[in-house]
């Protein structure tokens, strides 16, 4: 009888457990988490903040989930060391969990920028349920909140706070929100939406210090010599993998667990999946920190299968992000605008409907997608990208403009207008 | 599990299935009343131009395992174990569009739904008409399809039937036994022609 131990009970850990259980019904599967409750959805925390989701709906699995699946759990206990020689996981309470197969799915935790005052009481991050409880309890005292970092979490947190009637500042180091993902056109659509909800966006700025008055946060000093008054600060400037317990094991490099194409580490009994891993990009093959939920689930399922003797190759991670704020929907995938310099790019902007589509092609293959507004077909684009399909053999070549658009461009040329980028897209909705 | 089987080569693009689907997913379930509802019901399958610009009906395949279910961060997408269909709980859906990224068939749409009036929009897709299935009726789109492009049955059976049809078509295209004649030297053929 094999003993499988999974460190972490979120997306990747659950994905693995649910594959291991049917593949090896006689085995024992133990999930270890430092959080003392059943699995919940981290991406939902910002929705809790806005009140769109009630706290009882944050749980991802039923209360009897672990019993039903026959999974053992060690909850509320922290892993302090993985002893690969003795095949044991040591926990903070002194407990020891021996394993025959180990999955590291320990995830990541929010990074802090390392500035003075970030340990003050009204300074927050938002990653765990405990973070949310603290933030939710303290928010009634605040009138102005500053969110540092306009990434996926920062944007959603800022939007959620405006729903609670708070004044929100949003700081971003780059030239626009999501600088890695957006081109200037989609960034402008997003910025218009943010301004419409009353979010004060400050780009090209970094905080230098949290200013406090007798232990209470009073403001934030910025690198352009400004000081913005604020009652609370939320840092959403990225995450770093939880890998301290692997110190000295030789399994990590530059802060993440190193895995091969089969998600196996240097130790053949140890696999890793999820945010603690730096997986390779499906299109470029470069390793990087992506930390996205669907990839964690997929990696967990593959690592789980491989732990039980399968040999499934992980094809790589196709970066994909969905930003949904009220009526604004944005999906990006594949290569970002900085990486598509040598690509054939087709951009269509329909300002009246608030829709935008940007497709990047390289050697007849789709390599990057940005969709704003009409996002229902995102999965088709992603499937085309992930399978490297030649676009000229698809049912409709996405590079070819529909005939109506061609006429429109010709009309624009006739009128002496420059027909670049701004195109009225015809509607193929037979509603 | 019975499922809706799509035969795109038969589809004529009449969009009756979309109308029937919208009516089935309305509050009143009657066309005359449905068009006056506050939240206009939306169809959950699409017909759009496919190869050679022929109509292509596309709907949820109820995959197992379902990619949309795996990525749903709200836990709203679940598989109805009794029916085998993948369905969405509108009260849990947060309209985050993760499922749109996961679905390789692009079957998800986002619109308000009368079951969850407090939500701005929720993810919608084929639920294989549970109310009809309970009383032994076929899904609304199948009932509406006049050309046999949408049928209801076991997909394995449909695959077998399609395989047999392809095989028969292949053998039918070969020269038939009557036409095939053994090779005879020219002298013997001439001699036979003399009769």
Coordinates of C-alpha atoms in Angstrom, one line a residue, chain A residues 41 43-44 47 53 57 59-60 293-294 297 301 320-322 324 327 329 331 375 377-380 382 393 395 429-431, chain B residues 15 18 46-48 50-51 53 65 70-71 73-75 91-92 94-98 100-101 103-106 108 110 120:
Chain A
X41 CA -11.2 29.4 -3.5
X43 CA -9.6 33.9 -6.3
X44 CA -13.0 34.4 -4.6
X47 CA -15.4 38.8 -4.5
X53 CA -20.1 36.3 -2.9
X57 CA -20.0 30.1 -0.9
X59 CA -15.8 26.7 0.0
X60 CA -14.8 24.7 -3.0
X293 CA -5.4 28.8 -11.2
X294 CA -6.2 26.7 -14.3
X297 CA -5.3 22.4 -11.5
X301 CA -3.8 16.3 -12.1
X320 CA -4.1 33.1 -19.6
X321 CA -5.7 35.8 -17.6
X322 CA -9.3 36.8 -17.3
X324 CA -13.9 40.6 -15.1
X327 CA -19.4 44.9 -17.2
X329 CA -14.4 41.8 -19.5
X331 CA -9.0 38.0 -21.5
X375 CA -14.9 37.1 -24.6
X377 CA -14.7 32.6 -27.9
X378 CA -11.6 32.8 -25.8
X379 CA -11.3 29.1 -25.4
X380 CA -11.3 28.5 -29.2
X382 CA -6.6 29.2 -26.7
X393 CA -6.4 25.8 -42.5
X395 CA -12.7 27.2 -41.0
X429 CA -24.8 37.4 -33.4
X430 CA -28.0 35.9 -34.6
X431 CA -29.9 36.7 -31.5
Chain B
X15 CA -31.8 28.7 -36.2
X18 CA -31.8 28.6 -30.9
X46 CA -24.8 28.8 -31.4
X47 CA -24.9 28.3 -35.1
X48 CA -22.1 30.1 -36.9
X50 CA -17.9 26.9 -40.3
X51 CA -15.9 25.4 -43.2
X53 CA -19.2 29.2 -44.6
X65 CA -13.4 15.4 -17.3
X70 CA -11.8 22.0 -13.4
X71 CA -11.0 25.7 -13.7
X73 CA -12.9 29.2 -9.2
X74 CA -16.3 29.7 -7.7
X75 CA -17.2 26.0 -7.7
X91 CA -26.2 31.3 -7.6
X92 CA -22.5 30.5 -7.3
X94 CA -19.4 35.0 -10.4
X95 CA -19.2 35.8 -14.1
X96 CA -15.4 35.6 -14.0
X97 CA -15.0 34.1 -17.5
X98 CA -12.5 31.4 -16.5
X100 CA -14.6 30.8 -21.4
X101 CA -10.8 30.4 -21.4
X103 CA -13.7 25.7 -23.2
X104 CA -12.1 24.7 -26.5
X105 CA -15.5 24.8 -28.2
X106 CA -16.4 28.4 -27.1
X108 CA -20.2 29.7 -23.0
X110 CA -22.7 35.5 -20.3
X120 CA -25.5 41.2 -13.6

